[in-house]
Amino acid sequence: MSLLFAAVIILSSCHSKRVVMKGEPGQIVQPQLSIAEKYSAMLGVDKDQIQNGRLYAFIDQWMGTPYKFGGLDHDGIDCSGLAFLLEQQVYGISIPRMTSQQVTVIKRKYEEELQEGDLVFFDYDGKKFSHVGIYLQNGYYVHASSSKGVMIVKLHDPYTYKYFSRCGSVSVMDDANSSSGK
């Protein structure tokens, strides 16, 4: 009987993690209090500043997922896969799957203008735009690190910032603009 009880607890706790993605992509919903408290502490902001419940629930579901080149599931994900899924599931925006193509769909910004959901690009191993992350707030971004998996890091981290190369918001083109070549 206690084994059955333990199984129910484990399964319900796994299920409850999926329930936190409320609303539809593109909709801003209030975060659960536990999510707001957790990420406000991580980002060094007041819990009232954690407003996009879908964003932080998404991050919570993926946090710690190992890095896997070409991966797109909880067994392993790469940086562009994380950006691809986040933009789609949180904001309802379709972007290309590869980092080299993702950089082509942003409207460039200055670092000081970054907002939640903007993409940040890095040049690792001498390759232009070889890594991507998603800006959060207060100078932090989430990404899939090749050594530590999905994690949140300060943009001005001494190791990563020297490779920072470009940032911007995803440009959403409507059908009229995309068919006319704009």
Tab-separated table of N, CA and C in Angstrom:
chain	number	residue	atom	x	y	z
A	1	MET	N	0.818	-1.194	0.000
A	1	MET	CA	0.000	0.000	0.000
A	1	MET	C	0.868	1.268	0.000
A	2	SER	N	1.936	1.256	0.805
A	2	SER	CA	2.802	2.439	0.848
A	2	SER	C	3.524	2.641	-0.480
A	3	LEU	N	3.787	1.565	-1.202
A	3	LEU	CA	4.419	1.678	-2.513
A	3	LEU	C	3.456	2.349	-3.496
A	4	LEU	N	2.178	1.974	-3.429
A	4	LEU	CA	1.167	2.592	-4.279
A	4	LEU	C	1.028	4.079	-3.958
A	5	PHE	N	1.018	4.414	-2.669
A	5	PHE	CA	0.934	5.810	-2.239
A	5	PHE	C	2.130	6.604	-2.770
A	6	ALA	N	3.334	6.040	-2.672
A	6	ALA	CA	4.542	6.706	-3.165
A	6	ALA	C	4.459	6.919	-4.676
A	7	ALA	N	3.944	5.914	-5.395
A	7	ALA	CA	3.814	6.043	-6.849
A	7	ALA	C	2.842	7.162	-7.215
A	8	VAL	N	1.730	7.256	-6.491
A	8	VAL	CA	0.750	8.316	-6.746
A	8	VAL	C	1.377	9.686	-6.501
A	9	ILE	N	2.123	9.818	-5.405
A	9	ILE	CA	2.783	11.093	-5.088
A	9	ILE	C	3.775	11.464	-6.188
A	10	ILE	N	4.587	10.521	-6.621
A	10	ILE	CA	5.593	10.799	-7.655
A	10	ILE	C	4.918	11.182	-8.958
A	11	LEU	N	3.922	10.407	-9.371
A	11	LEU	CA	3.237	10.715	-10.625
A	11	LEU	C	2.490	12.041	-10.567
A	12	SER	N	1.870	12.332	-9.448
A	12	SER	CA	1.148	13.598	-9.356
A	12	SER	C	2.108	14.773	-9.306
A	13	SER	N	3.283	14.602	-8.722
A	13	SER	CA	4.247	15.705	-8.701
A	13	SER	C	4.809	15.944	-10.094
A	14	CYS	N	5.008	14.888	-10.872
A	14	CYS	CA	5.458	15.065	-12.252
A	14	CYS	C	4.374	15.759	-13.073
A	15	HIS	N	3.135	15.330	-12.841
A	15	HIS	CA	2.031	15.921	-13.576
A	15	HIS	C	1.855	17.400	-13.227
A	16	SER	N	2.036	17.739	-11.959
A	16	SER	CA	1.818	19.122	-11.547
A	16	SER	C	2.812	20.064	-12.205
A	17	LYS	N	3.976	19.567	-12.580
A	17	LYS	CA	4.955	20.406	-13.253
A	17	LYS	C	4.447	20.817	-14.634
A	18	ARG	N	3.686	19.953	-15.291
A	18	ARG	CA	3.148	20.269	-16.606
A	18	ARG	C	1.948	21.220	-16.509
A	19	VAL	N	1.243	21.199	-15.417
A	19	VAL	CA	0.051	22.014	-15.242
A	19	VAL	C	0.395	23.501	-15.180
A	20	VAL	N	1.606	23.861	-14.807
A	20	VAL	CA	1.955	25.265	-14.622
A	20	VAL	C	1.973	26.074	-15.916
A	21	MET	N	1.986	25.406	-17.084
A	21	MET	CA	1.940	26.133	-18.359
A	21	MET	C	0.481	26.462	-18.668
A	22	LYS	N	-0.060	27.462	-18.004
A	22	LYS	CA	-1.456	27.864	-18.204
A	22	LYS	C	-1.552	28.834	-19.369
A	23	GLY	N	-2.762	28.954	-19.888
A	23	GLY	CA	-2.998	29.886	-20.976
A	23	GLY	C	-2.521	29.349	-22.304
A	24	GLU	N	-2.634	30.189	-23.306
A	24	GLU	CA	-2.222	29.845	-24.667
A	24	GLU	C	-0.916	30.561	-24.994
A	25	PRO	N	-0.127	30.017	-25.948
A	25	PRO	CA	1.088	30.731	-26.360
A	25	PRO	C	0.776	32.175	-26.736
A	26	GLY	N	1.600	33.072	-26.252
A	26	GLY	CA	1.414	34.497	-26.501
A	26	GLY	C	0.629	35.208	-25.421
A	27	GLN	N	-0.022	34.432	-24.563
A	27	GLN	CA	-0.822	34.993	-23.481
A	27	GLN	C	0.058	35.170	-22.238
A	28	ILE	N	-0.081	36.303	-21.564
A	28	ILE	CA	0.634	36.521	-20.312
A	28	ILE	C	-0.293	36.085	-19.182
A	29	VAL	N	0.156	35.094	-18.416
A	29	VAL	CA	-0.624	34.611	-17.275
A	29	VAL	C	0.220	34.754	-16.015
A	30	GLN	N	-0.453	34.956	-14.906
A	30	GLN	CA	0.245	35.088	-13.622
A	30	GLN	C	0.985	33.796	-13.297
A	31	PRO	N	2.205	33.908	-12.805
A	31	PRO	CA	2.943	32.703	-12.412
A	31	PRO	C	2.445	32.161	-11.077
A	32	GLN	N	2.675	30.881	-10.853
A	32	GLN	CA	2.418	30.320	-9.537
A	32	GLN	C	3.355	31.013	-8.556
A	33	LEU	N	2.926	31.170	-7.316
A	33	LEU	CA	3.720	31.858	-6.310
A	33	LEU	C	5.091	31.207	-6.143
A	34	SER	N	5.146	29.878	-6.131
A	34	SER	CA	6.429	29.181	-5.954
A	34	SER	C	7.388	29.478	-7.102
A	35	ILE	N	6.854	29.579	-8.315
A	35	ILE	CA	7.670	29.909	-9.493
A	35	ILE	C	8.167	31.347	-9.377
A	36	ALA	N	7.275	32.268	-9.023
A	36	ALA	CA	7.655	33.680	-8.888
A	36	ALA	C	8.742	33.845	-7.831
A	37	GLU	N	8.591	33.170	-6.710
A	37	GLU	CA	9.590	33.274	-5.636
A	37	GLU	C	10.933	32.683	-6.068
A	38	LYS	N	10.895	31.526	-6.708
A	38	LYS	CA	12.126	30.851	-7.141
A	38	LYS	C	12.922	31.716	-8.127
A	39	TYR	N	12.243	32.221	-9.166
A	39	TYR	CA	12.958	32.956	-10.206
A	39	TYR	C	13.264	34.395	-9.806
A	40	SER	N	12.476	34.982	-8.931
A	40	SER	CA	12.831	36.319	-8.455
A	40	SER	C	14.134	36.248	-7.658
A	41	ALA	N	14.306	35.181	-6.867
A	41	ALA	CA	15.542	35.008	-6.110
A	41	ALA	C	16.725	34.784	-7.054
A	42	MET	N	16.528	33.974	-8.092
A	42	MET	CA	17.604	33.691	-9.052
A	42	MET	C	18.038	34.933	-9.818
A	43	LEU	N	17.053	35.760	-10.197
A	43	LEU	CA	17.327	36.929	-11.034
A	43	LEU	C	17.585	38.193	-10.231
A	44	GLY	N	17.421	38.113	-8.914
A	44	GLY	CA	17.658	39.273	-8.068
A	44	GLY	C	16.647	40.380	-8.268
A	45	VAL	N	15.376	39.996	-8.458
A	45	VAL	CA	14.307	40.984	-8.634
A	45	VAL	C	13.195	40.680	-7.640
A	46	ASP	N	12.294	41.647	-7.464
A	46	ASP	CA	11.123	41.439	-6.618
A	46	ASP	C	10.206	40.426	-7.300
A	47	LYS	N	9.539	39.600	-6.506
A	47	LYS	CA	8.688	38.553	-7.097
A	47	LYS	C	7.568	39.137	-7.964
A	48	ASP	N	7.180	40.386	-7.725
A	48	ASP	CA	6.169	41.037	-8.557
A	48	ASP	C	6.665	41.286	-9.984
A	49	GLN	N	7.971	41.255	-10.188
A	49	GLN	CA	8.536	41.458	-11.527
A	49	GLN	C	8.527	40.174	-12.355
A	50	ILE	N	8.237	39.051	-11.744
A	50	ILE	CA	8.077	37.789	-12.479
A	50	ILE	C	6.608	37.727	-12.872
A	51	GLN	N	6.306	38.188	-14.078
A	51	GLN	CA	4.919	38.344	-14.500
A	51	GLN	C	4.480	37.363	-15.574
A	52	ASN	N	5.405	36.847	-16.361
A	52	ASN	CA	5.037	35.948	-17.455
A	52	ASN	C	5.100	34.498	-16.956
A	53	GLY	N	3.973	34.031	-16.442
A	53	GLY	CA	3.905	32.683	-15.888
A	53	GLY	C	4.266	31.601	-16.887
A	54	ARG	N	3.876	31.773	-18.155
A	54	ARG	CA	4.218	30.769	-19.180
A	54	ARG	C	5.723	30.687	-19.377
A	55	LEU	N	6.400	31.829	-19.410
A	55	LEU	CA	7.849	31.845	-19.613
A	55	LEU	C	8.568	31.106	-18.492
A	56	TYR	N	8.261	31.466	-17.261
A	56	TYR	CA	8.998	30.883	-16.147
A	56	TYR	C	8.588	29.434	-15.870
A	57	ALA	N	7.360	29.068	-16.212
A	57	ALA	CA	6.951	27.664	-16.112
A	57	ALA	C	7.697	26.838	-17.156
A	58	PHE	N	7.841	27.390	-18.367
A	58	PHE	CA	8.594	26.715	-19.420
A	58	PHE	C	10.033	26.485	-18.967
A	59	ILE	N	10.656	27.542	-18.461
A	59	ILE	CA	12.047	27.428	-18.003
A	59	ILE	C	12.156	26.388	-16.900
A	60	ASP	N	11.204	26.412	-15.972
A	60	ASP	CA	11.234	25.463	-14.862
A	60	ASP	C	11.153	24.023	-15.360
A	61	GLN	N	10.369	23.783	-16.388
A	61	GLN	CA	10.248	22.439	-16.950
A	61	GLN	C	11.540	21.978	-17.611
A	62	TRP	N	12.298	22.900	-18.175
A	62	TRP	CA	13.510	22.548	-18.918
A	62	TRP	C	14.795	22.692	-18.107
A	63	MET	N	14.748	23.404	-16.985
A	63	MET	CA	15.941	23.658	-16.181
A	63	MET	C	16.667	22.349	-15.863
A	64	GLY	N	17.973	22.335	-16.140
A	64	GLY	CA	18.793	21.168	-15.846
A	64	GLY	C	18.785	20.100	-16.921
A	65	THR	N	17.951	20.248	-17.960
A	65	THR	CA	17.945	19.277	-19.054
A	65	THR	C	19.337	19.269	-19.677
A	66	PRO	N	19.920	18.091	-19.887
A	66	PRO	CA	21.286	18.051	-20.439
A	66	PRO	C	21.350	18.560	-21.871
A	67	TYR	N	22.525	19.013	-22.243
A	67	TYR	CA	22.770	19.478	-23.611
A	67	TYR	C	22.945	18.262	-24.522
A	68	LYS	N	22.325	18.339	-25.683
A	68	LYS	CA	22.520	17.316	-26.710
A	68	LYS	C	22.404	18.010	-28.052
A	69	PHE	N	23.468	17.987	-28.832
A	69	PHE	CA	23.462	18.635	-30.136
A	69	PHE	C	22.332	18.054	-30.979
A	70	GLY	N	21.476	18.922	-31.497
A	70	GLY	CA	20.341	18.495	-32.299
A	70	GLY	C	19.152	18.025	-31.475
A	71	GLY	N	19.311	17.980	-30.140
A	71	GLY	CA	18.250	17.493	-29.274
A	71	GLY	C	17.097	18.470	-29.175
A	72	LEU	N	15.917	17.901	-28.954
A	72	LEU	CA	14.716	18.726	-28.882
A	72	LEU	C	13.719	18.148	-27.882
A	73	ASP	N	14.235	17.413	-26.890
A	73	ASP	CA	13.348	16.855	-25.869
A	73	ASP	C	14.058	16.844	-24.522
A	74	HIS	N	13.380	16.318	-23.512
A	74	HIS	CA	13.922	16.365	-22.154
A	74	HIS	C	15.094	15.409	-21.934
A	75	ASP	N	15.392	14.564	-22.917
A	75	ASP	CA	16.593	13.720	-22.836
A	75	ASP	C	17.830	14.529	-23.208
A	76	GLY	N	17.627	15.643	-23.894
A	76	GLY	CA	18.726	16.514	-24.292
A	76	GLY	C	18.255	17.533	-25.306
A	77	ILE	N	18.780	18.741	-25.163
A	77	ILE	CA	18.381	19.846	-26.049
A	77	ILE	C	19.593	20.726	-26.312
A	78	ASP	N	19.638	21.327	-27.479
A	78	ASP	CA	20.721	22.274	-27.750
A	78	ASP	C	20.186	23.700	-27.649
A	79	CYS	N	21.080	24.660	-27.785
A	79	CYS	CA	20.701	26.057	-27.548
A	79	CYS	C	19.640	26.552	-28.512
A	80	SER	N	19.787	26.227	-29.788
A	80	SER	CA	18.805	26.711	-30.762
A	80	SER	C	17.477	25.987	-30.614
A	81	GLY	N	17.513	24.741	-30.174
A	81	GLY	CA	16.286	23.999	-29.913
A	81	GLY	C	15.512	24.607	-28.759
A	82	LEU	N	16.236	25.020	-27.716
A	82	LEU	CA	15.594	25.668	-26.576
A	82	LEU	C	14.934	26.975	-27.012
A	83	ALA	N	15.647	27.781	-27.786
A	83	ALA	CA	15.089	29.049	-28.272
A	83	ALA	C	13.880	28.792	-29.173
A	84	PHE	N	13.987	27.816	-30.049
A	84	PHE	CA	12.917	27.438	-30.972
A	84	PHE	C	11.650	27.070	-30.202
A	85	LEU	N	11.784	26.169	-29.215
A	85	LEU	CA	10.625	25.721	-28.439
A	85	LEU	C	10.071	26.830	-27.547
A	86	LEU	N	10.953	27.593	-26.907
A	86	LEU	CA	10.493	28.664	-26.019
A	86	LEU	C	9.689	29.702	-26.792
A	87	GLU	N	10.202	30.168	-27.904
A	87	GLU	CA	9.490	31.186	-28.686
A	87	GLU	C	8.137	30.652	-29.150
A	88	GLN	N	8.099	29.379	-29.520
A	88	GLN	CA	6.860	28.767	-29.996
A	88	GLN	C	5.860	28.552	-28.858
A	89	GLN	N	6.296	27.943	-27.766
A	89	GLN	CA	5.378	27.559	-26.698
A	89	GLN	C	5.023	28.691	-25.747
A	90	VAL	N	5.914	29.649	-25.575
A	90	VAL	CA	5.632	30.769	-24.675
A	90	VAL	C	4.991	31.931	-25.423
A	91	TYR	N	5.562	32.300	-26.561
A	91	TYR	CA	5.109	33.491	-27.278
A	91	TYR	C	4.253	33.203	-28.510
A	92	GLY	N	4.167	31.937	-28.917
A	92	GLY	CA	3.395	31.598	-30.108
A	92	GLY	C	4.034	32.079	-31.387
A	93	ILE	N	5.367	32.184	-31.387
A	93	ILE	CA	6.116	32.693	-32.537
A	93	ILE	C	6.959	31.558	-33.111
A	94	SER	N	6.890	31.377	-34.425
A	94	SER	CA	7.724	30.373	-35.090
A	94	SER	C	9.011	31.029	-35.568
A	95	ILE	N	10.123	30.436	-35.165
A	95	ILE	CA	11.434	30.898	-35.632
A	95	ILE	C	12.153	29.695	-36.226
A	96	PRO	N	13.195	29.929	-37.024
A	96	PRO	CA	13.948	28.800	-37.566
A	96	PRO	C	14.571	27.947	-36.457
A	97	ARG	N	14.927	26.739	-36.771
A	97	ARG	CA	15.482	25.800	-35.791
A	97	ARG	C	16.965	26.047	-35.520
A	98	MET	N	17.706	26.532	-36.494
A	98	MET	CA	19.159	26.672	-36.352
A	98	MET	C	19.567	28.092	-35.954
A	99	THR	N	20.589	28.177	-35.099
A	99	THR	CA	21.084	29.473	-34.611
A	99	THR	C	21.451	30.404	-35.760
A	100	SER	N	22.142	29.879	-36.772
A	100	SER	CA	22.574	30.717	-37.893
A	100	SER	C	21.392	31.330	-38.641
A	101	GLN	N	20.225	30.685	-38.571
A	101	GLN	CA	19.022	31.235	-39.198
A	101	GLN	C	18.224	32.084	-38.212
A	102	GLN	N	18.293	31.747	-36.926
A	102	GLN	CA	17.567	32.530	-35.918
A	102	GLN	C	18.059	33.965	-35.887
A	103	VAL	N	19.343	34.166	-36.079
A	103	VAL	CA	19.898	35.519	-36.031
A	103	VAL	C	19.357	36.381	-37.172
A	104	THR	N	18.865	35.745	-38.236
A	104	THR	CA	18.353	36.507	-39.378
A	104	THR	C	16.929	37.012	-39.166
A	105	VAL	N	16.257	36.549	-38.106
A	105	VAL	CA	14.865	36.954	-37.893
A	105	VAL	C	14.708	37.893	-36.697
A	106	ILE	N	15.811	38.509	-36.282
A	106	ILE	CA	15.713	39.448	-35.167
A	106	ILE	C	15.843	40.883	-35.658
A	107	LYS	N	15.216	41.757	-34.911
A	107	LYS	CA	15.419	43.190	-35.091
A	107	LYS	C	16.468	43.573	-34.056
A	108	ARG	N	17.629	43.974	-34.537
A	108	ARG	CA	18.748	44.256	-33.632
A	108	ARG	C	18.412	45.342	-32.622
A	109	LYS	N	18.977	45.159	-31.431
A	109	LYS	CA	18.803	46.111	-30.340
A	109	LYS	C	20.146	46.343	-29.676
A	110	TYR	N	20.207	47.425	-28.935
A	110	TYR	CA	21.331	47.619	-28.038
A	110	TYR	C	21.074	46.789	-26.794
A	111	GLU	N	22.115	46.369	-26.171
A	111	GLU	CA	22.013	45.537	-24.963
A	111	GLU	C	21.097	46.168	-23.909
A	112	GLU	N	21.173	47.485	-23.750
A	112	GLU	CA	20.376	48.184	-22.745
A	112	GLU	C	18.883	48.121	-23.040
A	113	GLU	N	18.506	47.793	-24.275
A	113	GLU	CA	17.107	47.750	-24.682
A	113	GLU	C	16.486	46.350	-24.559
A	114	LEU	N	17.272	45.374	-24.149
A	114	LEU	CA	16.781	43.997	-24.095
A	114	LEU	C	15.554	43.851	-23.199
A	115	GLN	N	14.619	43.012	-23.651
A	115	GLN	CA	13.406	42.696	-22.901
A	115	GLN	C	13.237	41.179	-22.875
A	116	GLU	N	12.412	40.716	-21.935
A	116	GLU	CA	12.146	39.280	-21.842
A	116	GLU	C	11.760	38.711	-23.202
A	117	GLY	N	12.370	37.585	-23.526
A	117	GLY	CA	12.063	36.896	-24.773
A	117	GLY	C	12.971	37.251	-25.924
A	118	ASP	N	13.758	38.318	-25.795
A	118	ASP	CA	14.711	38.670	-26.843
A	118	ASP	C	15.813	37.619	-26.917
A	119	LEU	N	16.407	37.490	-28.092
A	119	LEU	CA	17.478	36.518	-28.286
A	119	LEU	C	18.838	37.188	-28.144
A	120	VAL	N	19.771	36.466	-27.537
A	120	VAL	CA	21.150	36.933	-27.393
A	120	VAL	C	22.060	35.898	-28.049
A	121	PHE	N	23.007	36.370	-28.853
A	121	PHE	CA	23.874	35.493	-29.641
A	121	PHE	C	25.330	35.650	-29.238
A	122	PHE	N	26.058	34.563	-29.393
A	122	PHE	CA	27.461	34.500	-29.007
A	122	PHE	C	28.267	33.848	-30.125
A	123	ASP	N	29.548	34.242	-30.212
A	123	ASP	CA	30.472	33.662	-31.195
A	123	ASP	C	31.486	32.788	-30.466
A	124	TYR	N	31.228	31.490	-30.406
A	124	TYR	CA	32.163	30.559	-29.753
A	124	TYR	C	33.008	29.857	-30.805
A	125	ASP	N	34.199	29.492	-30.420
A	125	ASP	CA	35.124	28.748	-31.294
A	125	ASP	C	35.355	29.450	-32.628
A	126	GLY	N	35.352	30.779	-32.603
A	126	GLY	CA	35.611	31.547	-33.812
A	126	GLY	C	34.480	31.507	-34.831
A	127	LYS	N	33.317	30.987	-34.462
A	127	LYS	CA	32.183	30.884	-35.388
A	127	LYS	C	31.146	31.948	-35.050
A	128	LYS	N	30.772	32.742	-36.055
A	128	LYS	CA	29.752	33.782	-35.861
A	128	LYS	C	28.420	33.140	-35.499
A	129	PHE	N	27.787	33.691	-34.492
A	129	PHE	CA	26.440	33.297	-34.073
A	129	PHE	C	26.319	31.776	-33.879
A	130	SER	N	27.240	31.220	-33.124
A	130	SER	CA	27.233	29.771	-32.904
A	130	SER	C	26.450	29.360	-31.659
A	131	HIS	N	25.977	30.337	-30.874
A	131	HIS	CA	25.232	30.014	-29.660
A	131	HIS	C	24.161	31.070	-29.439
A	132	VAL	N	23.007	30.629	-28.886
A	132	VAL	CA	21.892	31.539	-28.640
A	132	VAL	C	21.319	31.279	-27.254
A	133	GLY	N	20.836	32.349	-26.650
A	133	GLY	CA	20.108	32.267	-25.389
A	133	GLY	C	18.914	33.193	-25.462
A	134	ILE	N	18.080	33.130	-24.446
A	134	ILE	CA	16.881	33.955	-24.392
A	134	ILE	C	16.985	34.877	-23.183
A	135	TYR	N	16.918	36.175	-23.430
A	135	TYR	CA	17.045	37.154	-22.358
A	135	TYR	C	15.836	37.081	-21.433
A	136	LEU	N	16.101	37.231	-20.136
A	136	LEU	CA	15.035	37.235	-19.140
A	136	LEU	C	14.836	38.647	-18.616
A	137	GLN	N	15.572	39.023	-17.595
A	137	GLN	CA	15.524	40.377	-17.058
A	137	GLN	C	16.688	40.558	-16.104
A	138	ASN	N	16.937	41.806	-15.744
A	138	ASN	CA	17.990	42.151	-14.794
A	138	ASN	C	19.349	41.594	-15.206
A	139	GLY	N	19.601	41.524	-16.515
A	139	GLY	CA	20.897	41.082	-17.004
A	139	GLY	C	21.084	39.578	-17.062
A	140	TYR	N	20.038	38.797	-16.968
A	140	TYR	CA	20.136	37.335	-17.008
A	140	TYR	C	19.506	36.778	-18.275
A	141	TYR	N	20.015	35.627	-18.708
A	141	TYR	CA	19.422	34.908	-19.828
A	141	TYR	C	19.439	33.415	-19.536
A	142	VAL	N	18.582	32.679	-20.211
A	142	VAL	CA	18.523	31.227	-20.098
A	142	VAL	C	19.076	30.653	-21.402
A	143	HIS	N	19.815	29.565	-21.271
A	143	HIS	CA	20.363	28.916	-22.468
A	143	HIS	C	20.669	27.459	-22.157
A	144	ALA	N	20.994	26.713	-23.194
A	144	ALA	CA	21.415	25.327	-23.038
A	144	ALA	C	22.933	25.302	-23.160
A	145	SER	N	23.594	25.203	-22.031
A	145	SER	CA	25.054	25.157	-21.972
A	145	SER	C	25.527	23.761	-22.375
A	146	SER	N	26.567	23.718	-23.206
A	146	SER	CA	27.069	22.412	-23.644
A	146	SER	C	27.665	21.609	-22.489
A	147	SER	N	28.057	22.274	-21.411
A	147	SER	CA	28.640	21.544	-20.278
A	147	SER	C	27.668	21.336	-19.118
A	148	LYS	N	26.693	22.242	-18.947
A	148	LYS	CA	25.813	22.153	-17.773
A	148	LYS	C	24.330	22.048	-18.102
A	149	GLY	N	23.980	21.984	-19.359
A	149	GLY	CA	22.571	21.883	-19.733
A	149	GLY	C	21.850	23.211	-19.595
A	150	VAL	N	20.523	23.143	-19.509
A	150	VAL	CA	19.709	24.362	-19.452
A	150	VAL	C	19.923	25.045	-18.108
A	151	MET	N	20.300	26.316	-18.194
A	151	MET	CA	20.622	27.075	-16.989
A	151	MET	C	20.428	28.565	-17.233
A	152	ILE	N	20.400	29.309	-16.143
A	152	ILE	CA	20.296	30.766	-16.198
A	152	ILE	C	21.644	31.350	-15.806
A	153	VAL	N	22.093	32.328	-16.587
A	153	VAL	CA	23.412	32.931	-16.392
A	153	VAL	C	23.297	34.445	-16.536
A	154	LYS	N	24.151	35.156	-15.859
A	154	LYS	CA	24.247	36.614	-16.001
A	154	LYS	C	24.897	36.906	-17.356
A	155	LEU	N	24.322	37.801	-18.125
A	155	LEU	CA	24.875	38.157	-19.433
A	155	LEU	C	26.316	38.629	-19.303
A	156	HIS	N	26.607	39.350	-18.232
A	156	HIS	CA	27.963	39.869	-18.034
A	156	HIS	C	28.868	38.890	-17.287
A	157	ASP	N	28.532	37.605	-17.325
A	157	ASP	CA	29.413	36.579	-16.772
A	157	ASP	C	30.765	36.717	-17.477
A	158	PRO	N	31.877	36.749	-16.714
A	158	PRO	CA	33.184	36.985	-17.330
A	158	PRO	C	33.549	35.980	-18.431
A	159	TYR	N	33.110	34.750	-18.298
A	159	TYR	CA	33.461	33.767	-19.332
A	159	TYR	C	32.650	33.973	-20.603
A	160	THR	N	31.336	34.146	-20.466
A	160	THR	CA	30.491	34.184	-21.658
A	160	THR	C	30.421	35.555	-22.327
A	161	TYR	N	30.509	36.627	-21.557
A	161	TYR	CA	30.289	37.949	-22.137
A	161	TYR	C	31.322	38.305	-23.207
A	162	LYS	N	32.513	37.806	-23.078
A	162	LYS	CA	33.529	38.127	-24.093
A	162	LYS	C	33.183	37.552	-25.471
A	163	TYR	N	32.224	36.617	-25.513
A	163	TYR	CA	31.778	36.023	-26.773
A	163	TYR	C	30.449	36.597	-27.272
A	164	PHE	N	29.849	37.476	-26.468
A	164	PHE	CA	28.568	38.094	-26.834
A	164	PHE	C	28.732	38.882	-28.123
A	165	SER	N	27.803	38.682	-29.094
A	165	SER	CA	27.981	39.354	-30.379
A	165	SER	C	26.782	40.140	-30.891
A	166	ARG	N	25.568	39.723	-30.569
A	166	ARG	CA	24.401	40.410	-31.114
A	166	ARG	C	23.188	40.061	-30.265
A	167	CYS	N	22.179	40.943	-30.315
A	167	CYS	CA	20.926	40.662	-29.618
A	167	CYS	C	19.804	41.384	-30.324
A	168	GLY	N	18.592	40.921	-30.045
A	168	GLY	CA	17.444	41.589	-30.624
A	168	GLY	C	16.156	40.851	-30.375
A	169	SER	N	15.074	41.492	-30.775
A	169	SER	CA	13.754	40.883	-30.620
A	169	SER	C	13.394	40.159	-31.912
A	170	VAL	N	12.603	39.121	-31.760
A	170	VAL	CA	12.176	38.355	-32.915
A	170	VAL	C	11.217	39.217	-33.725
A	171	SER	N	11.513	39.380	-35.009
A	171	SER	CA	10.644	40.137	-35.918
A	171	SER	C	9.581	39.197	-36.445
A	172	VAL	N	8.346	39.541	-36.199
A	172	VAL	CA	7.238	38.735	-36.704
A	172	VAL	C	6.746	39.410	-37.969
A	173	MET	N	6.864	38.695	-39.063
A	173	MET	CA	6.405	39.248	-40.339
A	173	MET	C	5.044	38.673	-40.648
A	174	ASP	N	4.105	39.541	-41.030
A	174	ASP	CA	2.801	39.014	-41.433
A	174	ASP	C	2.896	38.495	-42.867
A	175	ASP	N	1.885	37.793	-43.300
A	175	ASP	CA	1.891	37.186	-44.627
A	175	ASP	C	2.046	38.208	-45.749
A	176	ALA	N	1.440	39.376	-45.595
A	176	ALA	CA	1.528	40.409	-46.632
A	176	ALA	C	2.970	40.877	-46.799
A	177	ASN	N	3.657	41.103	-45.670
A	177	ASN	CA	5.050	41.550	-45.750
A	177	ASN	C	5.954	40.450	-46.282
A	178	SER	N	5.750	39.214	-45.839
A	178	SER	CA	6.658	38.150	-46.253
A	178	SER	C	6.456	37.798	-47.725
A	179	SER	N	5.231	37.943	-48.250
A	179	SER	CA	5.015	37.625	-49.674
A	179	SER	C	5.509	38.746	-50.576
A	180	SER	N	5.579	39.965	-50.057
A	180	SER	CA	6.046	41.062	-50.892
A	180	SER	C	7.560	41.252	-50.793
A	181	GLY	N	8.207	40.397	-49.986
A	181	GLY	CA	9.653	40.454	-49.901
A	181	GLY	C	10.194	41.471	-48.944
A	182	LYS	N	9.361	42.095	-48.096
A	182	LYS	CA	9.825	43.103	-47.140
A	182	LYS	C	10.523	42.482	-45.977
